[in-house]
Tab-separated table of N, CA and C in Angstrom:
chain	number	residue	atom	x	y	z
A	215	MET	N	198.756	97.867	341.042
A	215	MET	CA	198.934	96.666	340.266
A	215	MET	C	199.716	97.020	338.994
A	216	PRO	N	200.789	96.295	338.700
A	216	PRO	CA	201.608	96.616	337.532
A	216	PRO	C	200.849	96.355	336.229
A	217	VAL	N	201.199	97.109	335.213
A	217	VAL	CA	200.582	96.936	333.903
A	217	VAL	C	201.365	95.877	333.147
A	218	THR	N	200.781	94.695	333.024
A	218	THR	CA	201.434	93.611	332.305
A	218	THR	C	201.195	93.786	330.814
A	219	ALA	N	201.973	93.090	330.023
A	219	ALA	CA	201.800	93.147	328.570
A	219	ALA	C	200.401	92.669	328.190
A	220	ARG	N	199.918	91.625	328.848
A	220	ARG	CA	198.587	91.097	328.550
A	220	ARG	C	197.517	92.132	328.860
A	221	ARG	N	197.646	92.778	330.017
A	221	ARG	CA	196.661	93.794	330.387
A	221	ARG	C	196.706	94.969	329.411
A	222	LYS	N	197.905	95.359	328.996
A	222	LYS	CA	198.048	96.479	328.070
A	222	LYS	C	197.307	96.196	326.761
A	223	LEU	N	197.442	94.978	326.213
A	223	LEU	CA	196.738	94.643	324.977
A	223	LEU	C	195.228	94.604	325.205
A	224	SER	N	194.785	94.033	326.326
A	224	SER	CA	193.349	93.983	326.607
A	224	SER	C	192.767	95.385	326.730
A	225	TRP	N	193.503	96.296	327.390
A	225	TRP	CA	193.040	97.681	327.495
A	225	TRP	C	192.987	98.336	326.122
A	226	SER	N	193.972	98.056	325.267
A	226	SER	CA	193.963	98.617	323.910
A	226	SER	C	192.763	98.103	323.127
A	227	ALA	N	192.481	96.813	323.250
A	227	ALA	CA	191.323	96.239	322.557
A	227	ALA	C	190.031	96.863	323.085
A	228	TYR	N	189.923	97.023	324.405
A	228	TYR	CA	188.747	97.637	325.007
A	228	TYR	C	188.599	99.083	324.522
A	229	GLY	N	189.712	99.819	324.459
A	229	GLY	CA	189.679	101.188	323.942
A	229	GLY	C	189.196	101.227	322.505
A	230	SER	N	189.606	100.241	321.715
A	230	SER	CA	189.154	100.144	320.333
A	230	SER	C	187.649	99.897	320.278
A	231	PHE	N	187.129	99.051	321.180
A	231	PHE	CA	185.683	98.818	321.241
A	231	PHE	C	184.956	100.144	321.450
A	232	LEU	N	185.445	100.945	322.395
A	232	LEU	CA	184.789	102.207	322.724
A	232	LEU	C	184.918	103.227	321.600
A	233	LYS	N	186.096	103.279	320.976
A	233	LYS	CA	186.348	104.256	319.922
A	233	LYS	C	185.432	104.047	318.722
A	234	ASN	N	185.096	102.804	318.428
A	234	ASN	CA	184.258	102.511	317.270
A	234	ASN	C	182.809	102.933	317.465
A	235	ALA	N	182.446	103.388	318.648
A	235	ALA	CA	181.135	103.966	318.960
A	235	ALA	C	179.972	103.028	318.675
A	236	GLY	N	180.209	101.731	318.754
A	236	GLY	CA	179.127	100.762	318.596
A	236	GLY	C	178.432	100.540	319.920
A	237	HIS	N	177.853	99.365	320.090
A	237	HIS	CA	177.123	99.102	321.329
A	237	HIS	C	178.037	99.145	322.541
A	238	ASP	N	179.315	98.779	322.363
A	238	ASP	CA	180.239	98.808	323.497
A	238	ASP	C	180.392	100.216	324.052
A	239	ALA	N	180.541	101.194	323.171
A	239	ALA	CA	180.729	102.576	323.605
A	239	ALA	C	179.487	103.105	324.308
A	240	ASN	N	178.323	102.613	323.920
A	240	ASN	CA	177.083	103.117	324.490
A	240	ASN	C	176.599	102.332	325.703
A	241	SER	N	177.134	101.165	325.941
A	241	SER	CA	176.633	100.314	327.017
A	241	SER	C	177.472	100.332	328.279
A	242	PHE	N	178.739	100.662	328.170
A	242	PHE	CA	179.646	100.384	329.272
A	242	PHE	C	180.134	101.621	330.015
A	243	GLY	N	179.262	102.578	330.231
A	243	GLY	CA	179.660	103.768	330.956
A	243	GLY	C	180.118	103.490	332.372
A	244	HIS	N	179.646	102.392	332.954
A	244	HIS	CA	179.998	102.067	334.333
A	244	HIS	C	180.875	100.830	334.439
A	245	LEU	N	181.419	100.373	333.317
A	245	LEU	CA	182.256	99.180	333.330
A	245	LEU	C	183.661	99.533	333.775
A	246	LYS	N	184.192	98.718	334.666
A	246	LYS	CA	185.557	98.919	335.147
A	246	LYS	C	186.275	97.581	335.082
A	247	VAL	N	187.210	97.434	334.146
A	247	VAL	CA	187.996	96.212	334.080
A	247	VAL	C	189.003	96.269	335.210
A	248	THR	N	189.012	95.242	336.066
A	248	THR	CA	189.848	95.306	337.258
A	248	THR	C	191.221	94.694	337.066
A	249	HIS	N	191.304	93.523	336.459
A	249	HIS	CA	192.616	92.944	336.186
A	249	HIS	C	192.474	91.700	335.315
A	250	VAL	N	193.583	91.281	334.739
A	250	VAL	CA	193.640	90.058	333.949
A	250	VAL	C	194.515	89.087	334.731
A	251	PRO	N	193.915	88.164	335.489
A	251	PRO	CA	194.703	87.338	336.389
A	251	PRO	C	195.583	86.297	335.716
A	252	LYS	N	195.180	85.765	334.566
A	252	LYS	CA	196.009	84.787	333.858
A	252	LYS	C	195.532	84.699	332.414
A	253	PRO	N	196.271	84.028	331.536
A	253	PRO	CA	195.876	83.963	330.127
A	253	PRO	C	194.446	83.464	329.951
A	254	GLY	N	193.690	84.170	329.121
A	254	GLY	CA	192.335	83.750	328.824
A	254	GLY	C	191.300	84.093	329.869
A	255	VAL	N	191.630	84.951	330.843
A	255	VAL	CA	190.698	85.309	331.909
A	255	VAL	C	190.644	86.824	332.035
A	256	VAL	N	189.440	87.384	332.126
A	256	VAL	CA	189.259	88.817	332.340
A	256	VAL	C	188.186	88.975	333.408
A	257	GLU	N	188.363	89.887	334.342
A	257	GLU	CA	187.345	90.189	335.337
A	257	GLU	C	186.974	91.657	335.216
A	258	ALA	N	185.732	91.991	335.524
A	258	ALA	CA	185.271	93.374	335.434
A	258	ALA	C	184.177	93.617	336.465
A	259	GLU	N	183.931	94.882	336.754
A	259	GLU	CA	182.840	95.267	337.640
A	259	GLU	C	182.019	96.351	336.960
A	260	MET	N	180.722	96.380	337.239
A	260	MET	CA	179.848	97.451	336.781
A	260	MET	C	178.826	97.707	337.877
A	261	VAL	N	178.075	98.802	337.774
A	261	VAL	CA	177.193	99.163	338.884
A	261	VAL	C	175.704	99.063	338.570
A	262	SER	N	175.316	98.543	337.421
A	262	SER	CA	173.905	98.317	337.124
A	262	SER	C	173.768	97.093	336.230
A	263	LEU	N	172.575	96.518	336.197
A	263	LEU	CA	172.401	95.272	335.466
A	263	LEU	C	171.100	95.281	334.674
A	264	HIS	N	171.141	94.849	333.433
A	264	HIS	CA	169.976	94.667	332.578
A	264	HIS	C	170.248	93.442	331.718
A	265	GLY	N	169.234	92.661	331.418
A	265	GLY	CA	169.421	91.438	330.648
A	265	GLY	C	170.099	91.658	329.303
A	266	GLY	N	169.709	92.714	328.598
A	266	GLY	CA	170.343	93.013	327.312
A	266	GLY	C	171.800	93.397	327.482
A	267	LEU	N	172.087	94.144	328.538
A	267	LEU	CA	173.471	94.517	328.811
A	267	LEU	C	174.277	93.288	329.213
A	268	THR	N	173.660	92.390	329.965
A	268	THR	CA	174.348	91.151	330.324
A	268	THR	C	174.752	90.391	329.065
A	269	SER	N	173.866	90.322	328.089
A	269	SER	CA	174.184	89.649	326.824
A	269	SER	C	175.322	90.351	326.095
A	270	SER	N	175.306	91.674	326.085
A	270	SER	CA	176.399	92.434	325.465
A	270	SER	C	177.714	92.188	326.193
A	271	LEU	N	177.639	92.084	327.515
A	271	LEU	CA	178.848	91.819	328.291
A	271	LEU	C	179.403	90.429	328.007
A	272	VAL	N	178.540	89.447	327.816
A	272	VAL	CA	179.006	88.111	327.443
A	272	VAL	C	179.777	88.206	326.132
A	273	ASP	N	179.246	88.953	325.176
A	273	ASP	CA	179.913	89.168	323.886
A	273	ASP	C	181.266	89.852	324.080
A	274	SER	N	181.268	90.983	324.740
A	274	SER	CA	182.498	91.775	324.874
A	274	SER	C	183.522	91.131	325.796
A	275	MET	N	183.078	90.546	326.895
A	275	MET	CA	184.028	89.917	327.815
A	275	MET	C	184.659	88.680	327.188
A	276	GLY	N	183.890	87.938	326.397
A	276	GLY	CA	184.475	86.814	325.668
A	276	GLY	C	185.561	87.282	324.719
A	277	SER	N	185.305	88.404	324.052
A	277	SER	CA	186.307	88.977	323.148
A	277	SER	C	187.543	89.433	323.907
A	278	LEU	N	187.352	90.074	325.050
A	278	LEU	CA	188.498	90.531	325.837
A	278	LEU	C	189.298	89.359	326.394
A	279	ALA	N	188.621	88.266	326.730
A	279	ALA	CA	189.355	87.075	327.171
A	279	ALA	C	190.263	86.583	326.049
A	280	LEU	N	189.771	86.617	324.806
A	280	LEU	CA	190.614	86.228	323.665
A	280	LEU	C	191.762	87.211	323.475
A	281	SER	N	191.506	88.500	323.675
A	281	SER	CA	192.597	89.473	323.519
A	281	SER	C	193.674	89.251	324.573
A	282	SER	N	193.300	88.713	325.730
A	282	SER	CA	194.308	88.448	326.758
A	282	SER	C	195.229	87.301	326.366
A	283	ARG	N	194.900	86.624	325.283
A	283	ARG	CA	195.778	85.586	324.728
A	283	ARG	C	196.607	86.113	323.565
A	284	GLY	N	196.509	87.413	323.287
A	284	GLY	CA	197.345	88.022	322.260
A	284	GLY	C	196.643	88.373	320.972
A	285	LEU	N	195.344	88.134	320.869
A	285	LEU	CA	194.615	88.468	319.646
A	285	LEU	C	194.178	89.925	319.677
A	286	TRP	N	194.595	90.684	318.671
A	286	TRP	CA	194.152	92.073	318.564
A	286	TRP	C	192.730	92.113	318.022
A	287	MET	N	192.507	91.444	316.902
A	287	MET	CA	191.158	91.277	316.362
A	287	MET	C	190.645	89.967	316.954
A	288	THR	N	189.462	89.985	317.528
A	288	THR	CA	189.031	88.807	318.275
A	288	THR	C	187.999	87.964	317.540
A	289	GLY	N	187.830	88.196	316.256
A	289	GLY	CA	186.967	87.337	315.463
A	289	GLY	C	185.526	87.794	315.397
A	290	VAL	N	184.690	86.906	314.870
A	290	VAL	CA	183.275	87.183	314.637
A	290	VAL	C	182.444	86.195	315.452
A	291	SER	N	181.452	86.700	316.144
A	291	SER	CA	180.587	85.835	316.952
A	291	SER	C	179.791	84.891	316.058
A	292	THR	N	179.770	83.616	316.433
A	292	THR	CA	178.935	82.644	315.729
A	292	THR	C	177.802	82.151	316.618
A	293	ASP	N	177.961	82.289	317.928
A	293	ASP	CA	176.939	81.827	318.856
A	293	ASP	C	177.147	82.518	320.200
A	294	ILE	N	176.056	83.009	320.763
A	294	ILE	CA	176.086	83.574	322.117
A	294	ILE	C	174.879	83.022	322.861
A	295	ASN	N	175.109	82.538	324.062
A	295	ASN	CA	174.030	82.028	324.893
A	295	ASN	C	174.176	82.632	326.288
A	296	VAL	N	173.067	83.060	326.860
A	296	VAL	CA	173.085	83.609	328.218
A	296	VAL	C	171.974	82.946	329.028
A	297	THR	N	172.310	82.517	330.228
A	297	THR	CA	171.327	81.991	331.169
A	297	THR	C	171.290	82.928	332.371
A	298	PHE	N	170.105	83.443	332.676
A	298	PHE	CA	169.918	84.360	333.792
A	298	PHE	C	169.481	83.543	335.006
A	299	VAL	N	170.310	83.508	336.038
A	299	VAL	CA	170.054	82.680	337.215
A	299	VAL	C	169.231	83.433	338.251
A	300	ARG	N	169.611	84.670	338.537
A	300	ARG	CA	168.867	85.490	339.487
A	300	ARG	C	169.110	86.956	339.152
A	301	ALA	N	168.183	87.796	339.569
A	301	ALA	CA	168.274	89.231	339.285
A	301	ALA	C	169.226	89.920	340.252
A	302	ALA	N	169.834	90.991	339.765
A	302	ALA	CA	170.641	91.868	340.616
A	302	ALA	C	169.876	93.179	340.752
A	303	PRO	N	169.642	93.639	341.982
A	303	PRO	CA	168.940	94.908	342.152
A	303	PRO	C	169.694	96.052	341.470
A	304	LEU	N	168.948	97.023	340.977
A	304	LEU	CA	169.555	98.187	340.348
A	304	LEU	C	170.560	98.804	341.310
A	305	GLY	N	171.729	99.078	340.823
A	305	GLY	CA	172.773	99.673	341.643
A	305	GLY	C	173.703	98.673	342.290
A	306	GLU	N	173.366	97.382	342.232
A	306	GLU	CA	174.257	96.372	342.805
A	306	GLU	C	175.493	96.224	341.922
A	307	THR	N	176.632	96.106	342.555
A	307	THR	CA	177.871	95.895	341.808
A	307	THR	C	178.022	94.414	341.525
A	308	VAL	N	178.385	94.107	340.286
A	308	VAL	CA	178.574	92.711	339.897
A	308	VAL	C	179.997	92.513	339.402
A	309	ARG	N	180.453	91.267	339.460
A	309	ARG	CA	181.787	90.909	338.974
A	309	ARG	C	181.612	89.908	337.850
A	310	LEU	N	182.340	90.134	336.757
A	310	LEU	CA	182.304	89.212	335.631
A	310	LEU	C	183.646	88.541	335.480
A	311	GLN	N	183.607	87.289	335.118
A	311	GLN	CA	184.838	86.552	334.872
A	311	GLN	C	184.660	85.802	333.559
A	312	ALA	N	185.602	85.994	332.639
A	312	ALA	CA	185.540	85.357	331.322
A	312	ALA	C	186.753	84.462	331.136
A	313	HIS	N	186.505	83.266	330.653
A	313	HIS	CA	187.568	82.289	330.417
A	313	HIS	C	187.518	81.813	328.971
A	314	VAL	N	188.664	81.659	328.354
A	314	VAL	CA	188.738	80.955	327.080
A	314	VAL	C	188.790	79.476	327.445
A	315	ILE	N	187.776	78.725	327.039
A	315	ILE	CA	187.739	77.305	327.407
A	315	ILE	C	188.221	76.403	326.281
A	316	GLY	N	188.385	76.969	325.103
A	316	GLY	CA	188.921	76.207	323.982
A	316	GLY	C	189.249	77.135	322.832
A	317	GLN	N	190.328	76.832	322.137
A	317	GLN	CA	190.714	77.648	320.988
A	317	GLN	C	191.389	76.744	319.966
A	318	GLY	N	190.860	76.766	318.758
A	318	GLY	CA	191.443	75.986	317.674
A	318	GLY	C	191.905	76.893	316.550
A	319	LYS	N	191.974	76.351	315.344
A	319	LYS	CA	192.423	77.120	314.182
A	319	LYS	C	191.311	77.960	313.574
A	320	THR	N	190.056	77.622	313.859
A	320	THR	CA	188.950	78.389	313.284
A	320	THR	C	187.972	78.925	314.327
A	321	LEU	N	187.813	78.234	315.440
A	321	LEU	CA	186.838	78.653	316.446
A	321	LEU	C	187.476	78.770	317.825
A	322	ALA	N	186.915	79.685	318.617
A	322	ALA	CA	187.304	79.823	320.023
A	322	ALA	C	186.022	79.822	320.846
A	323	TYR	N	186.124	79.287	322.054
A	323	TYR	CA	184.967	79.142	322.930
A	323	TYR	C	185.272	79.804	324.268
A	324	THR	N	184.344	80.637	324.728
A	324	THR	CA	184.531	81.298	326.014
A	324	THR	C	183.329	81.027	326.910
A	325	ARG	N	183.560	81.129	328.203
A	325	ARG	CA	182.492	81.027	329.198
A	325	ARG	C	182.613	82.243	330.099
A	326	ILE	N	181.498	82.880	330.337
A	326	ILE	CA	181.466	84.102	331.128
A	326	ILE	C	180.499	83.880	332.292
A	327	GLU	N	180.909	84.298	333.494
A	327	GLU	CA	180.055	84.184	334.672
A	327	GLU	C	179.933	85.556	335.329
A	328	MET	N	178.741	85.863	335.809
A	328	MET	CA	178.474	87.130	336.481
A	328	MET	C	178.024	86.833	337.907
A	329	PHE	N	178.712	87.446	338.874
A	329	PHE	CA	178.439	87.218	340.292
A	329	PHE	C	178.066	88.525	340.990
A	330	SER	N	177.282	88.427	342.042
A	330	SER	CA	177.032	89.555	342.932
A	330	SER	C	178.263	89.736	343.811
A	331	THR	N	178.794	90.954	343.883
A	331	THR	CA	179.930	91.175	344.782
A	331	THR	C	179.459	91.223	346.239
A	332	LYS	N	178.179	91.505	346.443
A	332	LYS	CA	177.630	91.578	347.799
A	332	LYS	C	177.422	90.186	348.395
A	333	THR	N	176.848	89.275	347.605
A	333	THR	CA	176.506	87.947	348.127
A	333	THR	C	177.415	86.840	347.597
A	334	GLY	N	178.118	87.106	346.514
A	334	GLY	CA	178.944	86.086	345.883
A	334	GLY	C	178.150	85.100	345.043
A	335	LYS	N	176.833	85.282	344.963
A	335	LYS	CA	175.980	84.351	344.222
A	335	LYS	C	176.089	84.569	342.714
A	336	LEU	N	175.953	83.473	341.987
A	336	LEU	CA	175.950	83.520	340.530
A	336	LEU	C	174.664	84.177	340.051
A	337	LEU	N	174.790	85.202	339.202
A	337	LEU	CA	173.631	85.914	338.667
A	337	LEU	C	173.283	85.449	337.256
A	338	ALA	N	174.311	85.210	336.458
A	338	ALA	CA	174.103	84.786	335.067
A	338	ALA	C	175.384	84.133	334.577
A	339	TYR	N	175.243	83.322	333.555
A	339	TYR	CA	176.420	82.762	332.899
A	339	TYR	C	176.123	82.639	331.413
A	340	GLY	N	177.176	82.644	330.633
A	340	GLY	CA	176.984	82.569	329.194
A	340	GLY	C	178.148	81.900	328.506
A	341	SER	N	177.895	81.545	327.266
A	341	SER	CA	178.955	81.009	326.419
A	341	SER	C	178.984	81.827	325.139
A	342	HIS	N	180.156	81.886	324.538
A	342	HIS	CA	180.364	82.735	323.364
A	342	HIS	C	181.333	82.009	322.444
A	343	THR	N	180.881	81.686	321.252
A	343	THR	CA	181.723	81.033	320.255
A	343	THR	C	182.093	82.060	319.202
A	344	LYS	N	183.379	82.083	318.814
A	344	LYS	CA	183.841	83.060	317.826
A	344	LYS	C	184.630	82.375	316.717
A	345	TYR	N	184.397	82.827	315.494
A	345	TYR	CA	185.191	82.410	314.343
A	345	TYR	C	186.458	83.255	314.366
A	346	ILE	N	187.625	82.604	314.479
A	346	ILE	CA	188.872	83.350	314.665
A	346	ILE	C	189.926	83.087	313.597
A	347	ALA	N	189.593	82.332	312.549
A	347	ALA	CA	190.606	81.969	311.545
A	347	ALA	C	191.303	83.205	310.979
A	348	LEU	N	190.553	84.233	310.624
A	348	LEU	CA	191.165	85.451	310.077
A	348	LEU	C	191.852	86.262	311.170
A	349	ALA	N	191.280	86.284	312.363
A	349	ALA	CA	191.874	87.031	313.476
A	349	ALA	C	193.250	86.486	313.834
A	350	LEU	N	193.439	85.186	313.697
A	350	LEU	CA	194.736	84.582	314.015
A	350	LEU	C	195.839	85.053	313.074
A	351	LYS	N	195.463	85.599	311.911
A	351	LYS	CA	196.440	86.043	310.913
A	351	LYS	C	196.801	87.522	311.048
A	352	SER	N	196.188	88.235	311.982
A	352	SER	CA	196.437	89.669	312.124
A	352	SER	C	197.889	89.951	312.496
A	353	GLU	N	198.471	90.926	311.837
A	353	GLU	CA	199.846	91.337	312.142
A	353	GLU	C	199.941	92.047	313.485
A	354	GLN	N	198.810	92.457	314.042
A	354	GLN	CA	198.812	93.149	315.335
A	354	GLN	C	198.752	92.186	316.519
A	355	ASN	N	198.604	90.899	316.273
A	355	ASN	CA	198.610	89.919	317.363
A	355	ASN	C	199.976	89.895	318.019
A	356	VAL	N	199.997	89.537	319.280
A	356	VAL	CA	201.254	89.473	320.022
A	356	VAL	C	201.341	88.151	320.776
A	357	THR	N	202.552	87.824	321.198
A	357	THR	CA	202.793	86.647	322.029
A	357	THR	C	203.331	87.126	323.366
A	358	PHE	N	202.827	86.537	324.451
A	358	PHE	CA	203.242	86.918	325.790
A	358	PHE	C	204.131	85.844	326.398
A	359	SER	N	204.905	86.260	327.380
A	359	SER	CA	205.616	85.286	328.203
A	359	SER	C	204.567	84.449	328.933
A	360	GLU	N	204.964	83.306	329.481
A	360	GLU	CA	204.003	82.427	330.159
A	360	GLU	C	203.239	83.121	331.270
A	361	ASP	N	203.899	84.013	331.997
A	361	ASP	CA	203.225	84.704	333.100
A	361	ASP	C	202.452	85.943	332.643
A	362	GLY	N	202.545	86.292	331.353
A	362	GLY	CA	201.817	87.443	330.832
A	362	GLY	C	202.440	88.782	331.162
A	363	GLU	N	203.579	88.783	331.806
A	363	GLU	CA	204.214	90.023	332.243
A	363	GLU	C	204.861	90.792	331.097
A	364	THR	N	205.336	90.079	330.096
A	364	THR	CA	206.037	90.752	329.001
A	364	THR	C	205.562	90.230	327.655
A	365	GLN	N	205.715	91.088	326.670
A	365	GLN	CA	205.406	90.725	325.289
A	365	GLN	C	206.687	90.186	324.664
A	366	VAL	N	206.635	88.991	324.086
A	366	VAL	CA	207.838	88.398	323.504
A	366	VAL	C	207.850	88.492	321.982
A	367	GLU	N	206.730	88.780	321.357
A	367	GLU	CA	206.655	88.970	319.906
A	367	GLU	C	205.717	90.083	319.575
């Protein structure tokens, strides 16, 4: 799969999460980001599941969905909600999909869904609201072509 400009920025943002040695660096030893299919969407796989980790993933995946729109700094969380639909057995691989469902001048809203790759069933879903007014002013933000293949700014 070719490395698009959007994917390159999302990987850089993810690397920054890990480098800062916060909860992201300590939680995601088995996280594998698979691809960024379109603006505002990120998918990932991991091999174990815990409710606290699911909440952290809602936080981080929402941020990565925003980075796929060109934001280097993805803002500050103002609200995170997670609903656990069904348990995933230890060792089950899950797929996460994060969408930016709204973005304004001060707030951005994301929705994250976690599915079993074995059954396709929904395991959990969450929403994540972020304050982005300052993040929108970052000089490290970029603009992508419509297809996300190239960086235009």
